[in-house]
CSV table of C-alpha atoms in Angstrom, one decimal:
chain,number,residue,atom,x,y,z
A,1,MET,CA,11.4,20.9,15.8
A,2,VAL,CA,10.8,17.7,17.9
A,3,GLU,CA,13.5,18.2,20.5
A,4,ASN,CA,17.1,19.4,20.2
A,5,LEU,CA,18.3,16.0,21.4
A,6,VAL,CA,16.4,14.2,18.6
A,7,ASP,CA,16.6,16.6,15.7
A,8,THR,CA,20.0,15.7,14.3
A,9,PRO,CA,19.6,11.9,14.8
A,10,LEU,CA,16.4,12.0,12.8
A,11,ILE,CA,18.4,13.4,9.8
A,12,TYR,CA,21.2,11.0,10.2
A,13,ALA,CA,18.8,8.0,10.6
A,14,ALA,CA,17.0,8.9,7.4
A,15,LEU,CA,20.3,9.3,5.5
A,16,PHE,CA,21.8,6.1,6.8
A,17,ASN,CA,18.6,4.2,6.1
A,18,PHE,CA,18.7,5.7,2.5
A,19,VAL,CA,22.2,4.6,1.9
A,20,VAL,CA,21.6,1.0,2.9
A,21,TRP,CA,18.2,0.9,1.1
A,22,LEU,CA,19.8,2.3,-2.1
A,23,ALA,CA,22.6,-0.4,-2.1
A,24,VAL,CA,20.1,-3.2,-1.6
A,25,GLY,CA,17.6,-1.7,-4.1
A,26,PHE,CA,20.3,-1.2,-6.7
A,27,VAL,CA,21.0,-4.9,-6.7
A,28,VAL,CA,17.4,-6.1,-6.6
A,29,VAL,CA,15.9,-3.6,-9.1
A,30,LYS,CA,18.8,-2.6,-11.3
A,31,VAL,CA,21.0,-5.7,-11.4
A,32,TRP,CA,18.4,-8.4,-11.0
A,33,CYS,CA,15.6,-6.5,-12.6
A,34,ALA,CA,12.9,-7.5,-10.1
A,35,PRO,CA,9.5,-6.3,-11.3
A,36,VAL,CA,7.3,-4.1,-9.2
A,37,TYR,CA,5.0,-7.0,-8.4
A,38,HIS,CA,7.8,-8.9,-6.7
A,39,PRO,CA,7.3,-9.0,-2.9
A,40,PHE,CA,10.8,-7.7,-2.3
A,41,VAL,CA,10.1,-4.6,-4.4
A,42,ILE,CA,7.0,-4.0,-2.3
A,43,TYR,CA,9.2,-4.4,0.8
A,44,LEU,CA,11.6,-1.8,-0.5
A,45,LEU,CA,8.8,0.7,-1.2
A,46,TYR,CA,7.5,0.1,2.3
A,47,HIS,CA,10.9,0.6,3.9
A,48,PHE,CA,11.5,3.7,1.9
A,49,VAL,CA,8.3,5.5,3.0
A,50,GLY,CA,8.3,4.2,6.6
A,51,PHE,CA,11.9,4.5,7.5
A,52,ILE,CA,13.4,7.1,5.2
A,53,VAL,CA,10.6,9.5,4.3
A,54,ARG,CA,8.9,9.3,7.7
A,55,PRO,CA,11.8,10.4,10.0
A,56,LEU,CA,12.3,13.4,7.7
A,57,LEU,CA,8.7,14.3,8.0
A,58,ILE,CA,8.9,14.1,11.8
A,59,TYR,CA,11.8,16.5,11.6
A,60,LEU,CA,9.9,18.9,9.3
A,61,ASP,CA,6.6,18.7,11.2
A,62,GLY,CA,8.4,19.3,14.5
A,63,LYS,CA,6.4,16.5,16.2
A,64,SER,CA,5.2,13.0,16.0
A,65,PHE,CA,1.5,12.6,16.9
A,66,ILE,CA,2.2,8.9,17.6
A,67,TRP,CA,4.8,9.8,20.3
A,68,LEU,CA,2.3,12.3,21.7
A,69,ARG,CA,-0.5,9.7,21.7
A,70,VAL,CA,1.7,7.0,23.3
A,71,GLY,CA,3.1,9.4,25.8
A,72,ILE,CA,6.7,8.5,25.2
A,73,THR,CA,9.4,10.8,23.6
A,74,PRO,CA,12.4,8.9,22.4
A,75,THR,CA,16.0,10.0,22.9
A,76,SER,CA,18.9,10.0,20.5
A,77,GLU,CA,19.8,6.5,21.6
A,78,ASP,CA,16.3,5.3,20.8
A,79,ILE,CA,16.5,6.7,17.3
A,80,ILE,CA,19.9,4.9,16.9
A,81,ARG,CA,18.3,1.6,18.2
A,82,VAL,CA,15.4,1.6,15.7
A,83,THR,CA,17.7,2.6,12.9
A,84,ALA,CA,19.9,-0.5,13.7
A,85,ILE,CA,16.8,-2.7,13.9
A,86,ALA,CA,15.4,-1.5,10.6
A,87,ASN,CA,18.7,-1.9,8.7
A,88,VAL,CA,19.6,-5.3,10.2
A,89,ALA,CA,16.1,-6.5,9.2
A,90,LEU,CA,16.5,-5.2,5.6
A,91,ILE,CA,20.0,-6.8,5.2
A,92,ALA,CA,18.9,-10.1,6.8
A,93,ALA,CA,15.8,-10.3,4.4
A,94,PHE,CA,18.1,-9.4,1.5
A,95,LEU,CA,20.5,-12.2,2.4
A,96,GLY,CA,17.7,-14.7,2.7
A,97,PHE,CA,16.3,-13.5,-0.7
A,98,THR,CA,19.8,-13.9,-2.3
A,99,PHE,CA,20.3,-17.3,-0.7
A,100,ALA,CA,17.0,-18.6,-2.2
A,101,LYS,CA,17.0,-16.9,-5.5
A,102,ARG,CA,17.2,-19.5,-8.3
A,103,ALA,CA,18.1,-17.2,-11.2
A,104,LYS,CA,21.7,-16.1,-11.3
A,105,SER,CA,21.0,-12.6,-12.6
A,106,ILE,CA,17.6,-11.5,-14.1
A,107,ILE,CA,14.5,-12.3,-12.1
A,108,PRO,CA,11.9,-13.7,-14.5
A,109,THR,CA,8.6,-11.9,-15.0
A,110,PHE,CA,5.2,-13.6,-15.1
A,111,ALA,CA,3.7,-14.7,-18.4
A,112,PRO,CA,0.1,-13.4,-18.5
A,113,VAL,CA,-2.1,-15.6,-16.4
A,114,ARG,CA,-5.7,-16.6,-17.1
A,115,PHE,CA,-8.1,-18.6,-14.9
A,116,VAL,CA,-10.2,-20.9,-17.1
A,117,VAL,CA,-13.6,-21.9,-15.7
A,118,LEU,CA,-14.6,-25.4,-16.8
A,119,ARG,CA,-17.9,-25.5,-14.9
A,120,PRO,CA,-19.3,-22.0,-15.4
A,121,VAL,CA,-22.8,-22.6,-13.9
A,122,ALA,CA,-21.4,-24.0,-10.7
A,123,PHE,CA,-18.9,-21.2,-10.6
A,124,TYR,CA,-21.5,-18.4,-10.9
A,125,ALA,CA,-23.7,-20.1,-8.3
A,126,THR,CA,-20.7,-20.3,-5.9
A,127,VAL,CA,-19.8,-16.6,-6.6
A,128,PHE,CA,-23.4,-15.7,-5.7
A,129,VAL,CA,-23.4,-17.8,-2.5
A,130,LEU,CA,-20.0,-16.5,-1.3
A,131,GLY,CA,-20.9,-12.9,-2.3
A,132,VAL,CA,-24.1,-13.1,-0.3
A,133,ALA,CA,-22.2,-14.4,2.7
A,134,GLY,CA,-19.6,-11.6,2.3
A,135,LEU,CA,-22.4,-9.0,2.1
A,136,TYR,CA,-24.0,-10.5,5.2
A,137,GLY,CA,-20.7,-10.3,7.1
A,138,THR,CA,-20.3,-6.7,5.9
A,139,TYR,CA,-23.8,-5.7,7.0
A,140,ARG,CA,-23.3,-7.2,10.4
A,141,ALA,CA,-20.0,-5.5,10.8
A,142,TYR,CA,-20.9,-2.0,9.5
A,143,GLY,CA,-24.5,-1.9,8.2
A,144,ASP,CA,-26.2,-0.4,11.3
A,145,ALA,CA,-23.4,2.2,11.9
A,146,GLY,CA,-24.4,5.8,11.7
A,147,LEU,CA,-22.3,9.0,11.7
A,148,GLN,CA,-21.2,8.3,15.3
A,149,SER,CA,-19.3,5.1,14.6
A,150,VAL,CA,-17.7,3.2,11.7
A,151,ASN,CA,-18.5,-0.2,13.2
A,152,ALA,CA,-22.0,-1.6,13.8
A,153,PHE,CA,-20.7,-4.2,16.3
A,154,GLN,CA,-19.8,-3.5,19.9
A,155,VAL,CA,-16.6,-4.3,21.7
A,156,THR,CA,-15.5,-4.2,25.3
A,157,ARG,CA,-11.9,-3.6,26.4
A,158,ASP,CA,-10.3,-5.8,29.1
A,159,ALA,CA,-7.8,-4.8,31.7
A,160,GLU,CA,-4.9,-5.4,29.3
A,161,GLY,CA,-6.3,-3.1,26.6
A,162,GLY,CA,-7.5,-6.0,24.4
A,163,GLN,CA,-10.8,-5.6,22.5
A,164,ARG,CA,-13.4,-8.3,22.7
A,165,LEU,CA,-16.5,-8.6,20.4
A,166,VAL,CA,-19.9,-8.3,22.1
A,167,GLY,CA,-22.9,-10.2,20.9
A,168,ILE,CA,-21.5,-11.4,17.6
A,169,SER,CA,-19.0,-14.0,16.4
A,170,GLY,CA,-15.7,-13.0,14.8
A,171,TYR,CA,-16.4,-15.7,12.2
A,172,THR,CA,-19.5,-13.8,11.1
A,173,LEU,CA,-17.5,-10.6,10.6
A,174,ALA,CA,-14.8,-12.5,8.8
A,175,LEU,CA,-17.2,-13.4,6.0
A,176,ALA,CA,-16.6,-9.9,4.7
A,177,GLU,CA,-13.2,-11.0,3.6
A,178,PHE,CA,-14.7,-13.2,0.9
A,179,LEU,CA,-15.6,-10.1,-1.2
A,180,PRO,CA,-12.1,-8.8,-2.2
A,181,ILE,CA,-10.9,-12.3,-3.2
A,182,ILE,CA,-14.1,-12.8,-5.3
A,183,CYS,CA,-13.3,-9.6,-7.1
A,184,ILE,CA,-9.8,-10.6,-7.7
A,185,MET,CA,-10.7,-14.2,-8.9
A,186,LEU,CA,-13.2,-12.8,-11.4
A,187,TYR,CA,-10.7,-10.3,-12.8
A,188,LEU,CA,-8.1,-13.1,-13.3
A,189,CYS,CA,-10.6,-15.0,-15.5
A,190,LYS,CA,-10.6,-12.5,-18.4
A,191,GLY,CA,-13.2,-12.5,-21.1
A,192,SER,CA,-16.9,-12.1,-20.3
A,193,ILE,CA,-16.2,-12.9,-16.6
A,194,ARG,CA,-13.6,-10.1,-16.4
A,195,THR,CA,-16.2,-7.7,-17.9
A,196,LEU,CA,-18.5,-8.8,-15.1
A,197,SER,CA,-15.7,-8.3,-12.6
A,198,ILE,CA,-15.4,-4.6,-13.4
A,199,PHE,CA,-18.9,-4.0,-12.1
A,200,PHE,CA,-18.2,-6.1,-9.0
A,201,ILE,CA,-14.9,-4.1,-8.3
A,202,ALA,CA,-16.5,-0.7,-8.8
A,203,ALA,CA,-19.4,-1.6,-6.5
A,204,PHE,CA,-17.1,-3.1,-3.9
A,205,VAL,CA,-14.8,0.0,-3.8
A,206,ALA,CA,-17.8,2.3,-3.6
A,207,LEU,CA,-19.3,0.1,-0.7
A,208,ARG,CA,-16.0,0.2,1.3
A,209,ALA,CA,-15.6,3.9,0.8
A,210,TYR,CA,-19.2,4.5,1.9
A,211,ILE,CA,-18.7,2.3,5.0
A,212,GLY,CA,-15.4,4.1,5.8
A,213,ALA,CA,-13.8,1.0,7.3
A,214,GLN,CA,-11.5,-1.8,6.1
A,215,ARG,CA,-9.8,0.4,3.4
A,216,LEU,CA,-7.2,-2.4,3.0
A,217,SER,CA,-9.9,-4.5,1.3
A,218,PHE,CA,-10.4,-2.1,-1.6
A,219,VAL,CA,-6.7,-1.4,-1.8
A,220,VAL,CA,-5.8,-5.0,-2.3
A,221,VAL,CA,-8.4,-5.3,-5.1
A,222,LEU,CA,-7.0,-2.2,-6.9
A,223,VAL,CA,-3.5,-3.3,-6.4
A,224,SER,CA,-4.4,-6.7,-8.0
A,225,VAL,CA,-5.8,-4.9,-11.0
A,226,PHE,CA,-2.6,-2.8,-11.2
A,227,PHE,CA,-0.3,-5.8,-11.1
A,228,VAL,CA,-2.4,-7.8,-13.6
A,229,SER,CA,-2.4,-4.9,-16.1
A,230,LEU,CA,1.4,-4.8,-15.8
A,231,ILE,CA,1.8,-8.6,-16.3
A,232,GLU,CA,-0.5,-8.6,-19.3
A,233,ALA,CA,1.4,-5.6,-20.8
A,234,ARG,CA,4.6,-7.6,-20.2
A,235,ARG,CA,6.0,-4.6,-18.3
A,236,ARG,CA,8.1,-4.7,-15.1
A,237,TYR,CA,7.2,-1.1,-14.1
A,238,PRO,CA,4.2,1.1,-14.8
A,239,GLY,CA,3.9,3.8,-17.4
A,240,ALA,CA,2.5,7.3,-16.8
A,241,LEU,CA,-1.2,6.5,-17.1
A,242,ILE,CA,-1.0,3.7,-14.7
A,243,ILE,CA,1.0,5.8,-12.2
A,244,ILE,CA,-1.7,8.5,-12.4
A,245,GLY,CA,-4.3,5.8,-11.6
A,246,VAL,CA,-2.3,4.6,-8.7
A,247,LEU,CA,-2.0,8.1,-7.3
A,248,LEU,CA,-5.8,8.6,-7.6
A,249,GLY,CA,-6.3,5.4,-5.8
A,250,ALA,CA,-3.9,6.5,-3.1
A,251,LEU,CA,-5.7,9.8,-2.8
A,252,LEU,CA,-9.0,8.1,-2.3
A,253,PHE,CA,-7.4,5.9,0.4
A,254,ASP,CA,-6.1,8.9,2.2
A,255,ILE,CA,-9.3,11.0,2.0
A,256,VAL,CA,-11.3,8.1,3.5
A,257,GLY,CA,-8.6,7.7,6.1
A,258,HIS,CA,-8.8,11.4,7.0
A,259,ASP,CA,-12.6,11.2,7.5
A,260,ARG,CA,-14.1,7.7,7.7
A,261,TYR,CA,-17.6,9.3,7.2
A,262,VAL,CA,-16.7,11.4,4.2
A,263,VAL,CA,-18.6,9.5,1.5
A,264,ARG,CA,-21.5,8.8,3.8
A,265,ARG,CA,-21.8,12.5,4.7
A,266,VAL,CA,-21.7,13.5,1.0
A,267,VAL,CA,-24.4,10.9,0.1
A,268,LEU,CA,-26.6,12.0,3.0
A,269,GLY,CA,-26.2,15.7,2.1
A,270,ASP,CA,-24.3,16.6,5.3
A,271,ALA,CA,-21.3,17.9,3.4
A,272,ASP,CA,-20.2,18.9,-0.1
A,273,ILE,CA,-17.0,18.1,-2.0
A,274,SER,CA,-15.6,21.6,-1.5
A,275,SER,CA,-15.8,21.6,2.3
A,276,ILE,CA,-14.5,18.0,2.4
A,277,TRP,CA,-11.4,18.9,0.3
A,278,THR,CA,-10.7,22.1,2.4
A,279,SER,CA,-10.9,20.1,5.6
A,280,TYR,CA,-8.7,17.4,4.2
A,281,VAL,CA,-6.0,19.8,2.9
A,282,ALA,CA,-5.9,21.7,6.2
A,283,ASP,CA,-5.8,18.6,8.4
A,284,ARG,CA,-3.3,16.6,6.3
A,285,GLY,CA,-0.9,19.6,6.4
A,286,SER,CA,-0.5,19.1,10.1
A,287,LYS,CA,-0.3,15.3,10.0
A,288,SER,CA,2.0,14.4,7.2
A,289,SER,CA,2.0,10.7,6.1
A,290,MET,CA,-0.6,10.0,8.9
A,291,ASP,CA,-1.1,6.4,7.7
A,292,VAL,CA,2.6,5.5,7.3
A,293,VAL,CA,4.0,6.0,10.8
A,294,GLU,CA,6.3,2.9,10.9
A,295,PHE,CA,9.3,4.8,12.2
A,296,ASP,CA,7.3,6.5,15.0
A,297,SER,CA,5.6,3.3,16.3
A,298,ALA,CA,8.7,1.1,15.9
A,299,THR,CA,10.9,3.6,17.8
A,300,VAL,CA,8.7,3.7,21.0
A,301,ALA,CA,7.8,0.0,20.9
A,302,ALA,CA,11.5,-1.1,20.7
A,303,MET,CA,12.3,1.4,23.4
A,304,VAL,CA,9.7,-0.2,25.7
A,305,VAL,CA,11.0,-3.7,24.9
A,306,ASP,CA,14.6,-2.9,25.7
A,307,GLU,CA,14.2,-0.5,28.6
A,308,ARG,CA,11.1,-1.5,30.4
A,309,ALA,CA,9.3,-4.7,29.4
A,310,GLY,CA,11.9,-7.2,28.3
A,311,TYR,CA,11.4,-9.9,25.6
A,312,SER,CA,8.3,-11.8,24.7
A,313,TYR,CA,10.0,-15.1,23.8
A,314,GLY,CA,7.5,-15.6,21.0
A,315,THR,CA,4.5,-15.8,23.2
A,316,GLN,CA,2.6,-13.3,21.0
A,317,TYR,CA,2.4,-16.1,18.3
A,318,LEU,CA,0.4,-18.3,20.7
A,319,ARG,CA,-2.6,-16.2,19.6
A,320,LEU,CA,-2.6,-18.3,16.4
A,321,LEU,CA,-3.6,-21.3,18.4
A,322,TYR,CA,-6.3,-19.4,20.4
A,323,TRP,CA,-7.7,-17.3,17.6
A,324,PRO,CA,-9.7,-20.0,15.8
A,325,ILE,CA,-11.6,-21.2,18.9
A,326,PRO,CA,-15.0,-19.5,19.0
A,327,ARG,CA,-15.7,-17.4,22.0
A,328,GLN,CA,-19.0,-19.3,22.5
A,329,LEU,CA,-16.9,-22.3,23.4
A,330,TRP,CA,-14.3,-20.3,25.4
A,331,PRO,CA,-15.9,-17.1,26.8
A,332,ASP,CA,-12.7,-16.0,28.6
A,333,LYS,CA,-10.4,-16.6,25.6
A,334,PRO,CA,-7.5,-14.1,25.9
A,335,VAL,CA,-7.1,-11.3,23.3
A,336,PHE,CA,-3.4,-11.1,24.1
A,337,THR,CA,-1.1,-14.0,24.6
A,338,SER,CA,2.2,-12.2,24.8
A,339,ILE,CA,3.9,-11.8,28.2
A,340,VAL,CA,4.8,-8.3,27.0
A,341,ASN,CA,1.9,-5.9,27.0
A,342,LEU,CA,2.9,-2.5,25.6
A,343,ASN,CA,-0.3,-0.9,26.9
A,344,GLU,CA,1.1,-1.1,30.4
A,345,TYR,CA,3.8,1.5,29.4
A,346,GLY,CA,1.8,3.8,27.2
A,347,ASN,CA,-1.2,4.2,24.9
A,348,PHE,CA,-0.4,1.6,22.3
A,349,SER,CA,-4.1,0.6,21.9
A,350,SER,CA,-4.9,-0.5,18.4
A,351,MET,CA,-1.5,0.6,17.2
A,352,THR,CA,0.7,-1.6,14.9
A,353,THR,CA,4.4,-1.9,15.9
A,354,THR,CA,5.7,-3.2,12.5
A,355,LEU,CA,7.1,-6.6,11.8
A,356,TYR,CA,10.6,-5.4,12.7
A,357,VAL,CA,9.7,-4.8,16.3
A,358,ASP,CA,7.3,-7.8,16.4
A,359,VAL,CA,10.2,-10.2,15.7
A,360,TYR,CA,12.7,-8.1,17.6
A,361,MET,CA,10.5,-8.4,20.6
A,362,VAL,CA,10.9,-12.2,20.7
A,363,TYR,CA,14.6,-12.1,21.7
A,364,GLY,CA,16.3,-9.0,20.2
A,365,PHE,CA,18.7,-9.3,17.3
A,366,VAL,CA,18.9,-13.1,18.0
A,367,SER,CA,15.4,-13.5,16.8
A,368,LEU,CA,15.3,-10.6,14.3
A,369,ILE,CA,18.1,-11.9,12.0
A,370,PRO,CA,16.9,-15.5,11.4
A,371,MET,CA,13.2,-14.5,11.1
A,372,MET,CA,13.8,-11.8,8.6
A,373,PHE,CA,16.2,-14.1,6.7
A,374,LEU,CA,13.4,-16.6,6.6
A,375,LEU,CA,11.1,-14.0,5.2
A,376,GLY,CA,13.5,-13.2,2.4
A,377,VAL,CA,13.7,-16.9,1.6
A,378,VAL,CA,9.9,-17.2,1.5
A,379,GLN,CA,9.6,-14.2,-0.8
A,380,SER,CA,12.0,-15.6,-3.3
A,381,ARG,CA,10.7,-19.2,-3.3
A,382,LEU,CA,7.1,-18.3,-3.4
A,383,TYR,CA,7.7,-15.9,-6.4
A,384,ASP,CA,9.7,-18.5,-8.3
A,385,ALA,CA,7.1,-21.2,-7.7
A,386,ALA,CA,4.3,-18.8,-8.8
A,387,VAL,CA,6.2,-18.0,-12.1
A,388,ARG,CA,6.3,-21.7,-13.0
A,389,THR,CA,3.3,-23.3,-11.5
A,390,THR,CA,0.2,-24.6,-13.3
A,391,SER,CA,-1.7,-25.0,-10.1
A,392,PRO,CA,-4.4,-22.3,-9.5
A,393,LEU,CA,-4.3,-23.0,-5.8
A,394,LEU,CA,-0.6,-22.3,-5.5
A,395,PHE,CA,-0.8,-19.3,-7.7
A,396,THR,CA,-3.7,-17.9,-5.6
A,397,PHE,CA,-1.7,-18.7,-2.4
A,398,PHE,CA,1.2,-16.6,-3.7
A,399,TRP,CA,-1.2,-13.8,-5.0
A,400,ILE,CA,-2.8,-13.4,-1.6
A,401,PHE,CA,0.7,-13.3,0.0
A,402,LEU,CA,1.7,-10.6,-2.5
A,403,ILE,CA,-1.3,-8.3,-2.1
A,404,TYR,CA,-1.3,-8.5,1.7
A,405,PHE,CA,2.5,-8.4,2.0
A,406,LYS,CA,2.5,-4.8,3.2
A,407,THR,CA,0.2,-6.0,6.0
A,408,ILE,CA,2.8,-8.5,7.1
A,409,LEU,CA,5.4,-5.8,7.3
A,410,ARG,CA,3.1,-3.4,9.1
A,411,ASP,CA,1.1,-5.6,11.4
A,412,GLY,CA,3.3,-8.7,11.8
A,413,GLY,CA,2.6,-12.3,11.0
A,414,VAL,CA,-0.4,-13.0,13.3
A,415,THR,CA,-2.8,-10.4,11.8
A,416,VAL,CA,-2.1,-11.4,8.1
A,417,VAL,CA,-3.0,-15.0,8.8
A,418,TYR,CA,-6.6,-13.8,9.3
A,419,PHE,CA,-6.8,-12.2,5.9
A,420,TRP,CA,-4.9,-15.1,4.2
A,421,ALA,CA,-7.0,-17.8,5.7
A,422,PHE,CA,-10.4,-16.5,4.9
A,423,SER,CA,-9.3,-15.4,1.4
A,424,MET,CA,-7.9,-18.9,0.7
A,425,ILE,CA,-11.2,-20.5,1.9
A,426,ALA,CA,-13.2,-18.5,-0.6
A,427,ALA,CA,-10.6,-19.0,-3.4
A,428,ALA,CA,-10.3,-22.7,-2.8
A,429,ILE,CA,-14.1,-23.2,-3.0
A,430,LEU,CA,-14.2,-21.2,-6.3
A,431,ILE,CA,-11.3,-23.2,-7.8
A,432,VAL,CA,-12.7,-26.6,-6.8
A,433,VAL,CA,-16.4,-26.0,-7.6
A,434,GLY,CA,-15.7,-24.0,-10.8
A,435,GLY,CA,-13.1,-26.5,-12.0
A,436,ILE,CA,-10.7,-23.6,-12.5
A,437,ARG,CA,-7.5,-24.3,-14.4
A,438,LEU,CA,-4.6,-21.9,-14.9
A,439,ARG,CA,-3.5,-21.0,-18.4
A,440,ARG,CA,-0.3,-19.0,-19.2
A,441,GLU,CA,0.2,-17.1,-22.4
A,442,THR,CA,3.6,-18.5,-23.3
A,443,THR,CA,5.9,-17.6,-26.2
A,444,GLY,CA,8.7,-19.5,-28.0
A,445,ALA,CA,9.0,-23.3,-28.3
A,446,ARG,CA,6.7,-24.2,-25.5
A,447,ALA,CA,3.1,-24.5,-26.8
A,448,ARG,CA,0.2,-23.0,-25.1
A,449,GLN,CA,-1.7,-25.4,-22.9
A,450,ASP,CA,-5.3,-25.8,-23.9
A,451,TYR,CA,-8.2,-27.0,-21.8
A,452,PRO,CA,-11.7,-28.4,-22.8
A,453,ALA,CA,-14.1,-26.0,-24.3
A,454,ALA,CA,-16.7,-26.4,-21.6
A,455,THR,CA,-16.5,-22.8,-20.6
A,456,ALA,CA,-18.3,-19.6,-21.3
A,457,LEU,CA,-15.1,-17.6,-21.8
A,458,ARG,CA,-14.1,-15.9,-25.0
A,459,PRO,CA,-10.7,-16.8,-26.4
A,460,SER,CA,-9.3,-13.4,-25.5
A,461,GLY,CA,-10.3,-10.2,-23.8
């Protein structure tokens, strides 16, 4: 086991987290009937795996490789602290969600949504241009990497542990974020364009798996297909076949995470499927839920904040002001803006600390409660707006928020702005140039809204 001092608190933490989670989840899922594609349900799934399952796995594994890597072993008091932080955050977000919820009982589901392209020639030309830009960014980021590195670009680490790009602009690498949103926009179009999107999506997933980096990109595309299939089937939760597909996607995600070069080595003939699977099973048996270590990282990060470093007073969010400035204009642009640098107290390099600790770091529970309450409000209001809107821009804004919501919870608000901003740039260009309109398949008295026939789409499909 981990340590005698920590064994029992891990069990109690998991049980207490489960009781609070069950109470909140019962109201949201059972009473209000929130569909699986509601942001709060994604939040509940994240919390369940990261703060209920994970402490149990630490107990069963007898260790946390995150704690070993950081070089800090928490005490019982630290386990109690992170349990309090996680549950206060969940309850605050639930209260914000409740405050903002328009419906008194049942949360409405989406009517099936279709993007209608009024200027198909301009749309296809724009897809081509943005796709080429995305492939160029992907090549510059990963194209020259061999079996010694995932990334083709070089970085240097400063005294604070921050990584700076060498010889390339971050804006060039960011072009790669155009590709997932192109796949998603094409899939939302249905008809002949959706048929085309299947080939784009398959090629994109294969490309990302071969590269072995940015698994999040192909995950958000597959999640979008999953959610759209549920909406079009008018289902709140998936059936058995869809669940099997989700599990296979999760397995691919985990295999690539276990060995970032796995597909590359198979293609180059350096490994076969049997040896890859044997290595994967053996390694994952000693590192349970390796990619979902929220409890581990939150525990030691909160411990540093309270016992060693103090509060950041929100200085980490100043990065949003510095980030857009090209390094060519500001060579000494700081990577970190927070007055709290966790790397001074352990090996936190490239490690996420969860949204919980990110907002707790600002000023303890005084910042945690209102900021998580606000997150609950945003989840509710954005979903309600997306259910009713006829604006493709607003719907896309919500959709990007939805598919990257787990990233908000895991990485905090600063990182997700990067994905949201570049996704919205590509989406807005496609919507404006292609003259895209949003059509909903409505039922009842409200008639279906039609648009001019100047489109290459079939009526259904």
